């Protein structure tokens, strides 16, 4: 859908915040009708001949994203949630009605058990007095997510933790850490997803590791499985005992524990799909397995107004008025400061080979074309500014072979990763979001930053292979099998047979990743 007009706010603003429920209902209803009519008029205005051939068909719907989002939030406090810029882009598929009903059920549970509710206070009191989990009479069970790793990883792990909480009827609470505030709006109505500052174990988070007495893997090793809370170590360096988390038998024990604390830097969802106890529920929630992160991300992660300002201003200034948007996400894991020639060579080899961007004619000064040329905007993100400068200069110095006009833009070049710096994280989040708004996406291998962009956008990216030995790989890139992120450190264990197994070969919808041979990712199973 080109030329995005996202100013149908006028209709929405006419709805006053009134107390009378019936009027409010009417107002919401008429807004939905208006936005559907508006979407339709846009569809009709855009003749199909204009359609970009490589972009995915979109599922266009009302501002609640086909019911994925709950109604009833104050719109001004989080403009991104119901913004039609995003909703015009639509979802890449329709969420199942079962997923929608489970989300509403979860919201009710979160409201019932959220911070400082009666149930929360009681469960915290039990925790304070060290009541062992089996004898606890807690009405609510919790999963506490501990802040850890880069922002891309955090977004993937919050989504994974939320799905696990949904499957096990737990309430997800986030440790805000030092820098999780002012990035995301609250996703659940009427109750915060942040852990209150006076939560008793908060001072301990920092010290929890694989050697802690409450660590599940350690408890197994010590054969002492009773505690008032359990720490789940699911980070990349976890060991065989920690990995027993992914076994049904161990889940039966964990189910009894009111407080689970998790530290992870991985998108562990693919392995949940290999557990018989969750199989049926997951099939119902996600009949199309490659939409898991897409739906969860669009449900959970809404930029705060501050971050949204970064997104909107950039989008309007550089991306809104072109025929096609191409995102290129460059993450270089080599040591030493870039830019590297082999990375630049690889980017160009990929976009030319796959026809994502036009090549240039280095022999001719100008190429005459009749009429207004087709325009493309390239959004490049990288810690270094070198790559986009070179690509931009190329399109300035030489004409494109197709006559297309290509602009190249890079929002920031932060130099190096600065976890716990607020503005740095806000820019990183805004850039992931901007990449998700492109029509065609190229990402770097191994990067969770890229996974977030592709998942939010519902895009199957072209993945740049990881360069080895400082040479551009050939072929330079490959189209992803699915829009799902890759689980970088999955277990290879058969819980029933109690032996090693290749978990990437068990079912058709969990396969090894394109960018990491030992990783696991979900793909749509046509069977
Ligand atoms: N603004 C901006 N920040 C970036 C970019 N690439 C990396 N960063 C920063 O570096 C961090 C990298 O962590 P992740 O978000 O997990 O991304 P990743 O590519 O998986 O990198 P690692 O976690 O270091 O393996 C991000 O959170 C940002 O803080 C970029 O293109 N733009
Ligand atoms: C829970 O405890 C907090 C103080 O720790 C208190 O302010 C709040 O009112 C309590 N909630 C209920 C429902 O009693
Ligand atoms: C990397 O390059 C060096 C020297 O150019 C060569 O000896 C080595 O075999 C190369 N390694 C791989 C994995 O290609
Ligand atoms: Mg990462």
XYZ file of C-alpha atoms and ligand atoms in Angstrom:
588
model
C 0.000 0.000 0.000
C 1.754 3.094 -1.148
C 1.302 6.700 -0.141
C 0.122 6.300 3.378
C -2.346 8.833 4.650
C -2.556 8.312 8.331
C -4.552 11.267 9.418
C -7.920 9.820 10.100
C -7.511 10.941 13.688
C -10.100 13.631 13.215
C -12.897 11.092 13.441
C -11.379 9.565 16.533
C -10.861 12.855 18.299
C -14.544 13.657 18.034
C -15.184 10.896 20.548
C -15.187 12.563 23.963
C -14.123 10.650 27.023
C -17.559 10.123 28.458
C -18.729 8.050 31.322
C -21.903 6.737 29.784
C -20.991 3.321 28.498
C -23.580 3.162 25.765
C -22.484 6.369 24.195
C -18.872 5.304 24.455
C -19.694 2.014 22.786
C -21.454 3.810 19.974
C -18.513 6.099 19.559
C -16.028 3.230 19.336
C -18.330 1.449 16.910
C -18.651 4.414 14.608
C -14.889 4.955 14.693
C -14.364 1.377 13.587
C -16.862 1.790 10.766
C -15.208 5.026 9.737
C -11.731 3.525 9.693
C -12.934 0.515 7.704
C -14.569 2.830 5.189
C -11.391 4.867 5.144
C -9.223 1.777 4.556
C -11.561 0.666 1.798
C -11.409 4.028 0.108
C -7.625 3.795 0.183
C -7.677 0.318 -1.312
C -9.977 1.496 -4.055
C -7.924 4.594 -4.696
C -4.777 2.550 -5.253
C -5.151 0.743 -8.564
C -3.708 -2.790 -8.418
C -1.218 -1.975 -11.182
C 0.622 0.178 -8.651
C 1.092 -2.731 -6.288
C 4.639 -3.632 -5.367
C 5.095 -7.195 -6.581
C 7.359 -8.495 -3.806
C 5.469 -7.212 -0.823
C 3.212 -9.536 1.116
C -0.551 -9.148 0.924
C -1.844 -7.382 3.989
C -4.752 -8.063 6.185
C -6.294 -4.649 6.522
C -8.674 -4.108 9.365
C -9.948 -1.746 11.999
C -7.774 0.013 14.494
C -7.964 -2.869 16.956
C -6.095 -5.050 14.447
C -8.844 -7.603 13.942
C -9.459 -7.787 17.670
C -5.837 -8.455 18.575
C -5.717 -5.262 20.642
C -8.030 -4.623 23.565
C -10.311 -1.595 23.425
C -10.591 0.896 26.240
C -7.172 2.469 26.459
C -6.756 6.218 26.609
C -5.530 6.992 23.112
C -3.529 10.103 23.817
C -1.309 8.437 26.411
C -0.071 6.001 23.773
C -0.549 7.318 20.267
C 1.170 4.374 18.568
C -1.327 1.792 19.811
C -4.227 2.762 17.610
C -2.332 4.791 15.040
C -3.585 4.221 11.545
C -0.113 4.520 10.037
C 0.624 1.173 11.576
C -2.805 -0.298 11.179
C -2.927 0.708 7.537
C 0.040 -1.548 7.085
C -2.161 -4.219 8.612
C -1.286 -7.646 9.888
C 0.267 -10.219 7.601
C -2.440 -12.729 8.517
C -5.647 -12.917 10.512
C -5.269 -13.885 14.179
C -7.292 -16.916 15.263
C -10.414 -16.213 17.286
C -8.971 -18.544 19.909
C -5.873 -16.358 20.276
C -8.088 -13.318 20.678
C -10.203 -14.961 23.364
C -7.108 -16.167 25.234
C -5.650 -12.650 25.169
C -8.857 -11.220 26.680
C -8.752 -13.963 29.302
C -5.135 -13.159 30.069
C -5.972 -9.466 30.477
C -8.655 -10.376 33.005
C -6.166 -12.530 34.916
C -3.572 -9.781 34.851
C -6.093 -7.350 36.243
C -7.104 -9.805 38.953
C -3.521 -10.649 39.977
C -1.584 -7.537 38.957
C 0.586 -5.381 41.219
C -0.937 -4.556 44.641
C -4.124 -6.522 44.103
C -5.307 -8.597 47.022
C -4.009 -11.789 45.370
C -0.659 -10.192 44.616
C -0.274 -8.958 48.188
C -1.073 -12.401 49.550
C 1.343 -14.211 47.235
C 4.093 -11.732 48.069
C 3.400 -12.218 51.774
C 3.858 -15.989 51.385
C 7.073 -15.354 49.513
C 8.351 -13.054 52.274
C 7.663 -15.630 54.941
C 9.378 -18.309 52.837
C 6.399 -20.635 52.566
C 7.613 -23.567 50.442
C 5.894 -23.577 47.079
C 4.043 -26.892 47.432
C 2.192 -25.786 50.544
C 1.348 -22.336 49.221
C -2.307 -21.537 48.775
C -1.607 -18.770 46.278
C -4.486 -17.831 44.017
C -2.213 -16.369 41.379
C 1.051 -17.560 39.874
C 3.687 -15.276 38.408
C 6.512 -15.195 35.924
C 9.015 -12.440 36.589
C 11.134 -11.421 33.608
C 14.571 -10.105 34.570
C 16.096 -7.355 32.370
C 19.022 -8.803 30.470
C 20.940 -8.251 27.210
C 20.434 -5.958 24.187
C 17.097 -4.390 23.343
C 16.441 -6.716 20.414
C 16.943 -9.717 22.678
C 14.720 -8.200 25.348
C 11.822 -7.787 22.966
C 12.175 -11.415 21.873
C 12.428 -12.697 25.439
C 9.458 -10.687 26.708
C 7.370 -12.177 23.896
C 8.639 -15.683 24.750
C 7.957 -15.172 28.453
C 4.482 -13.846 27.717
C 3.608 -16.892 25.617
C 4.880 -19.207 28.358
C 2.813 -17.263 30.908
C -0.243 -17.549 28.666
C 0.243 -21.313 28.328
C 0.693 -21.845 32.059
C -1.856 -19.334 33.379
C 0.775 -17.143 34.950
C 0.909 -13.393 35.208
C 3.934 -11.818 33.522
C 5.677 -9.035 35.431
C 8.709 -7.193 34.094
C 11.682 -6.061 36.075
C 12.091 -2.513 34.708
C 15.849 -2.640 35.321
C 17.540 0.670 34.720
C 16.332 1.334 31.231
C 13.051 -0.398 30.448
C 10.976 2.680 31.133
C 9.748 5.061 28.449
C 10.156 2.533 25.663
C 6.881 0.622 25.674
C 3.303 1.518 26.550
C 1.504 -0.714 29.014
C -0.077 -3.515 26.954
C -2.721 -4.747 29.414
C -5.665 -2.537 30.336
C -6.062 -1.326 33.930
C -2.991 -3.061 35.379
C 0.728 -2.516 35.011
C 3.088 -5.150 33.628
C 5.947 -3.772 35.709
C 7.004 -5.400 38.916
C 6.519 -2.975 41.825
C 9.704 -1.440 43.256
C 9.121 -2.986 46.692
C 9.024 -6.563 45.388
C 11.019 -8.481 48.022
C 13.459 -10.331 45.721
C 14.344 -7.349 43.628
C 17.711 -6.692 45.210
C 18.665 -10.323 44.502
C 18.001 -10.294 40.741
C 21.494 -9.173 40.041
C 23.034 -12.095 41.937
C 20.835 -14.890 40.635
C 22.870 -17.279 38.507
C 23.404 -20.972 37.796
C 25.040 -21.461 41.189
C 22.143 -19.992 43.177
C 20.287 -22.408 45.432
C 17.013 -21.348 43.781
C 18.228 -21.985 40.251
C 16.217 -24.845 38.770
C 19.249 -26.556 37.217
C 21.086 -26.327 40.535
C 18.099 -27.713 42.430
C 18.106 -30.733 40.119
C 21.827 -31.248 40.637
C 21.409 -30.964 44.420
C 18.249 -33.094 44.373
C 16.527 -30.550 46.583
C 13.412 -29.519 44.780
C 11.549 -27.385 47.245
C 11.662 -23.615 47.441
C 9.489 -20.543 47.815
C 10.510 -19.431 44.343
C 12.467 -20.808 41.411
C 14.972 -19.046 39.210
C 15.046 -20.264 35.601
C 18.371 -19.713 33.922
C 17.572 -19.808 30.190
C 20.449 -17.660 28.941
C 22.766 -18.789 26.118
C 25.207 -20.382 28.601
C 22.631 -22.616 30.283
C 23.510 -26.245 30.977
C 21.811 -29.622 30.558
C 19.961 -29.370 33.875
C 18.703 -25.833 33.162
C 17.448 -27.118 29.812
C 15.136 -29.588 31.540
C 12.780 -26.625 31.672
C 11.723 -27.800 28.200
C 10.533 -31.212 29.484
C 6.893 -31.874 30.362
C 7.784 -33.729 33.541
C 9.708 -30.740 34.872
C 6.875 -28.445 33.894
C 4.590 -30.430 36.174
C 6.829 -29.517 39.098
C 7.262 -25.897 38.038
C 3.495 -25.581 37.757
C 3.299 -25.771 41.564
C 5.631 -22.839 42.132
C 3.885 -19.458 42.552
C 6.964 -17.366 41.687
C 9.136 -18.194 38.700
C 11.925 -15.775 37.838
C 13.491 -16.037 34.391
C 16.653 -14.655 32.873
C 17.070 -15.288 29.157
C 18.464 -13.671 26.046
C 16.810 -16.132 23.680
C 13.600 -16.471 21.683
C 12.750 -19.859 23.160
C 9.290 -20.230 21.587
C 10.287 -22.868 18.963
C 11.111 -25.368 21.721
C 7.722 -24.833 23.394
C 6.245 -26.162 20.141
C 8.133 -29.429 20.691
C 6.554 -30.081 24.105
C 3.577 -32.470 23.975
C 1.847 -30.707 26.875
C 1.593 -27.410 24.975
C 1.062 -28.838 21.514
C -2.698 -28.743 21.288
C -3.030 -25.289 22.811
C -0.360 -23.833 20.523
C -2.009 -25.329 17.451
C -5.246 -23.640 18.371
C -3.606 -20.334 19.210
C -1.449 -20.254 16.085
C -2.799 -22.390 13.243
C -0.191 -20.590 11.147
C 2.994 -21.201 13.117
C 5.033 -18.496 11.521
C 2.830 -15.732 12.913
C 3.641 -16.283 16.603
C 6.067 -13.427 17.086
C 4.250 -11.218 14.574
C 1.020 -11.339 16.575
C 2.634 -11.244 20.001
C 4.838 -8.308 19.049
C 1.975 -6.316 17.561
C -0.019 -7.065 20.692
C 2.655 -6.308 23.291
C 5.027 -3.669 21.969
C 3.725 -0.185 21.375
C 6.288 2.619 21.384
C 5.736 5.327 23.987
C 4.854 8.777 22.684
C 8.468 9.849 22.918
C 9.661 6.940 20.771
C 6.634 7.310 18.515
C 7.686 10.891 17.821
C 11.040 9.563 16.599
C 9.253 7.066 14.349
C 6.603 9.390 12.925
C 8.843 12.366 12.277
C 11.355 10.221 10.451
C 8.737 8.334 8.488
C 6.968 11.468 7.331
C 10.148 13.280 6.381
C 11.944 10.520 4.489
C 9.758 7.510 3.831
C 6.126 8.444 3.416
C 6.097 9.847 -0.089
C 7.896 7.265 -2.175
C 6.714 4.366 -4.305
C 8.679 1.759 -2.382
C 10.596 1.516 0.887
C 13.562 -0.817 1.243
C 15.031 -1.487 4.697
C 18.624 -2.641 5.104
C 19.750 -3.580 8.609
C 23.490 -3.892 9.012
C 24.914 -5.557 12.095
C 28.590 -6.443 11.935
C 29.880 -8.851 14.563
C 33.506 -8.669 13.384
C 35.971 -7.079 15.755
C 37.542 -3.796 14.730
C 35.901 -0.622 13.544
C 34.064 -0.592 10.243
C 33.030 0.146 7.679
C 34.389 -2.932 5.937
C 34.623 -3.183 2.170
C 33.522 -6.826 2.185
C 30.300 -5.906 4.005
C 29.523 -3.152 1.509
C 30.267 -5.539 -1.380
C 27.930 -8.085 0.140
C 25.061 -5.618 0.602
C 25.279 -4.454 -3.013
C 25.668 -7.990 -4.358
C 22.500 -8.989 -2.496
C 20.262 -6.084 -3.477
C 21.315 -6.249 -7.156
C 21.096 -10.038 -7.447
C 17.676 -10.168 -5.823
C 16.432 -7.095 -7.715
C 15.662 -5.194 -4.553
C 17.435 -2.049 -5.743
C 18.544 -0.952 -9.220
C 22.179 -1.190 -10.246
C 23.940 1.964 -11.451
C 25.505 2.713 -14.823
C 29.062 3.811 -14.128
C 29.777 4.640 -17.784
C 26.989 7.036 -18.591
C 26.526 10.494 -17.092
C 22.748 10.546 -17.302
C 20.013 8.277 -18.492
C 17.057 10.067 -19.985
C 13.656 8.934 -18.944
C 10.250 10.207 -19.786
C 7.919 11.245 -17.029
C 8.367 11.153 -13.315
C 10.763 8.377 -12.282
C 9.680 5.723 -9.795
C 11.063 6.582 -6.395
C 12.575 4.349 -3.777
C 13.688 5.198 -0.257
C 16.325 3.030 1.375
C 16.296 3.035 5.160
C 19.645 1.804 6.429
C 20.348 1.147 10.082
C 23.765 0.462 11.496
C 25.956 1.487 14.376
C 28.331 2.895 11.766
C 27.476 5.541 9.163
C 29.951 4.265 6.572
C 27.722 1.862 4.645
C 24.838 4.193 3.993
C 27.186 7.015 3.014
C 28.769 4.819 0.353
C 25.423 3.605 -0.995
C 24.015 7.128 -0.978
C 27.029 8.500 -2.833
C 26.766 5.747 -5.421
C 23.173 6.711 -6.225
C 24.154 10.365 -6.411
C 27.261 9.943 -8.556
C 25.781 7.531 -11.106
C 22.388 7.085 -12.748
C 20.379 3.959 -12.087
C 19.997 1.583 -14.997
C 16.225 1.683 -14.563
C 15.861 5.433 -14.231
C 14.488 5.024 -10.726
C 15.326 7.704 -8.141
C 16.871 6.230 -5.003
C 17.276 8.113 -1.723
C 19.302 6.613 1.125
C 18.661 7.509 4.741
C 20.121 6.444 8.071
C 18.536 7.775 11.265
C 21.428 7.319 13.709
C 24.989 6.044 13.904
C 25.564 5.431 17.553
C 29.027 3.940 17.112
C 28.759 1.196 19.705
C 26.151 -0.514 21.823
C 25.195 1.499 24.923
C 22.876 -0.656 26.974
C 21.287 1.293 29.834
C 21.477 4.608 28.011
C 17.869 5.783 27.653
C 18.080 7.843 24.439
C 20.257 5.177 22.813
C 17.621 2.538 23.507
C 14.808 4.811 22.339
C 16.595 5.359 19.043
C 17.305 1.653 18.668
C 13.619 0.865 19.284
C 12.483 3.582 16.856
C 14.807 2.166 14.193
C 13.541 -1.382 14.626
C 10.041 0.015 14.223
C 10.931 2.070 11.140
C 12.500 -0.994 9.510
C 9.261 -2.867 10.152
C 7.386 -0.245 8.122
C 9.353 -0.923 4.938
C 8.037 -2.991 2.020
C 11.191 -5.012 1.428
C 13.684 -5.888 4.131
C 17.311 -7.046 4.158
C 18.717 -8.132 7.526
C 22.000 -9.351 8.967
C 22.570 -12.922 10.178
C 22.412 -13.557 13.927
C 20.911 -10.170 14.744
C 17.964 -10.008 17.121
C 17.582 -6.343 16.102
C 16.690 -7.549 12.610
C 14.390 -10.306 13.932
C 12.295 -7.742 15.779
C 11.931 -5.596 12.643
C 10.913 -8.516 10.408
C 8.490 -9.914 12.969
C 6.760 -6.635 13.728
C 6.469 -5.878 10.028
C 5.341 -9.372 9.074
C 8.159 -9.457 6.531
C 10.187 -12.371 5.233
C 13.573 -10.697 4.891
C 16.535 -11.424 2.679
C 19.190 -12.485 5.180
C 22.797 -11.500 4.529
C 24.951 -14.560 5.257
C 27.501 -14.100 7.985
C 30.849 -13.169 6.405
C 33.694 -15.547 7.252
C 37.316 -14.539 7.074
C 36.463 -10.976 6.028
C 35.204 -11.962 2.619
C 31.738 -11.440 1.159
C 29.976 -14.806 1.023
C 28.619 -16.115 -2.277
C 25.665 -16.176 -2.576
C 25.458 -12.984 -0.510
C 21.968 -13.517 0.877
C 18.958 -15.791 1.028
C 15.234 -15.214 1.416
C 14.036 -16.282 4.868
C 11.695 -19.287 5.118
C 9.494 -17.437 7.566
C 9.204 -14.160 9.432
C 9.878 -15.855 12.777
C 12.988 -15.109 14.862
C 15.634 -17.795 15.360
C 16.160 -19.514 18.746
C 19.948 -19.330 18.975
C 20.583 -21.810 21.793
C 17.935 -24.555 21.672
C 18.175 -27.794 23.641
C 18.980 -30.991 21.715
C 17.418 -33.439 24.087
C 14.696 -36.036 23.927
C 12.971 -35.810 27.313
C 11.253 -39.195 26.988
C 14.201 -41.225 25.714
C 16.586 -39.202 27.896
C 19.159 -38.840 25.135
C 20.417 -36.323 22.621
C 18.385 -35.717 19.463
C 18.311 -33.254 16.571
C 15.344 -31.100 17.573
C 15.391 -29.432 14.148
C 14.284 -32.679 12.473
C 11.326 -33.746 14.615
C 8.387 -31.878 13.068
C 7.980 -29.964 9.795
C 7.185 -26.643 11.494
C 10.329 -26.447 13.657
C 13.454 -26.274 11.515
C 17.039 -25.129 11.642
C 17.508 -21.436 10.881
C 18.864 -19.963 7.662
C 21.430 -17.839 9.478
C 22.530 -20.217 12.264
C 22.739 -23.918 11.456
C 22.109 -25.094 15.035
C 19.311 -22.610 15.771
C 15.590 -23.421 15.568
C 12.771 -21.455 14.008
C 9.089 -21.886 13.299
C 7.896 -22.130 9.724
C 4.413 -22.418 8.345
C 3.459 -26.031 7.859
C 1.331 -26.546 4.810
C 0.598 -30.184 5.663
N 20.308 2.790 16.910
C 20.826 1.615 16.584
N 21.329 0.837 17.553
C 21.841 -0.356 17.217
C 21.886 -0.805 15.870
N 22.446 -2.025 15.860
C 22.753 -2.335 17.140
N 22.392 -1.314 17.963
C 22.551 -1.251 19.420
O 23.149 -2.429 19.854
C 22.219 -3.242 20.537
C 22.385 -4.632 19.999
O 21.623 -5.532 20.714
P 20.386 -6.252 20.084
O 19.270 -5.285 19.979
O 20.151 -7.474 20.855
O 20.820 -6.579 18.616
P 21.772 -7.734 18.053
O 21.939 -7.366 16.642
O 21.198 -9.065 18.374
O 23.173 -7.617 18.755
P 23.808 -8.418 19.992
O 22.725 -8.580 21.010
O 24.932 -7.565 20.431
O 24.223 -9.757 19.488
C 20.842 -2.644 20.285
O 19.939 -2.829 21.320
C 21.213 -1.189 20.136
O 21.415 -0.660 21.409
C 21.351 0.062 14.858
O 21.309 -0.239 13.674
N 20.831 1.249 15.270
C -1.573 -4.242 48.842
O -0.494 -3.726 49.595
C -0.198 -2.350 49.348
C 0.991 -1.954 50.196
O 2.012 -2.866 50.120
C -1.400 -1.478 49.669
O -1.131 -0.131 49.352
C -2.608 -1.975 48.881
O -3.750 -1.255 49.244
C -2.832 -3.460 49.116
N -3.916 -3.910 48.265
C -5.078 -4.373 48.730
C -6.116 -4.739 47.730
O -5.302 -4.507 49.922
C 40.903 -17.635 5.958
O 41.943 -16.968 5.305
C 43.247 -17.498 5.551
C 44.301 -16.628 4.892
O 43.757 -15.856 3.860
C 43.279 -18.945 5.063
O 44.540 -19.519 5.338
C 42.193 -19.749 5.745
O 42.148 -21.071 5.237
C 40.834 -19.090 5.534
N 39.818 -19.785 6.313
C 38.642 -20.112 5.833
C 37.713 -20.781 6.778
O 38.289 -19.886 4.697
Mg 20.996 -9.437 20.280
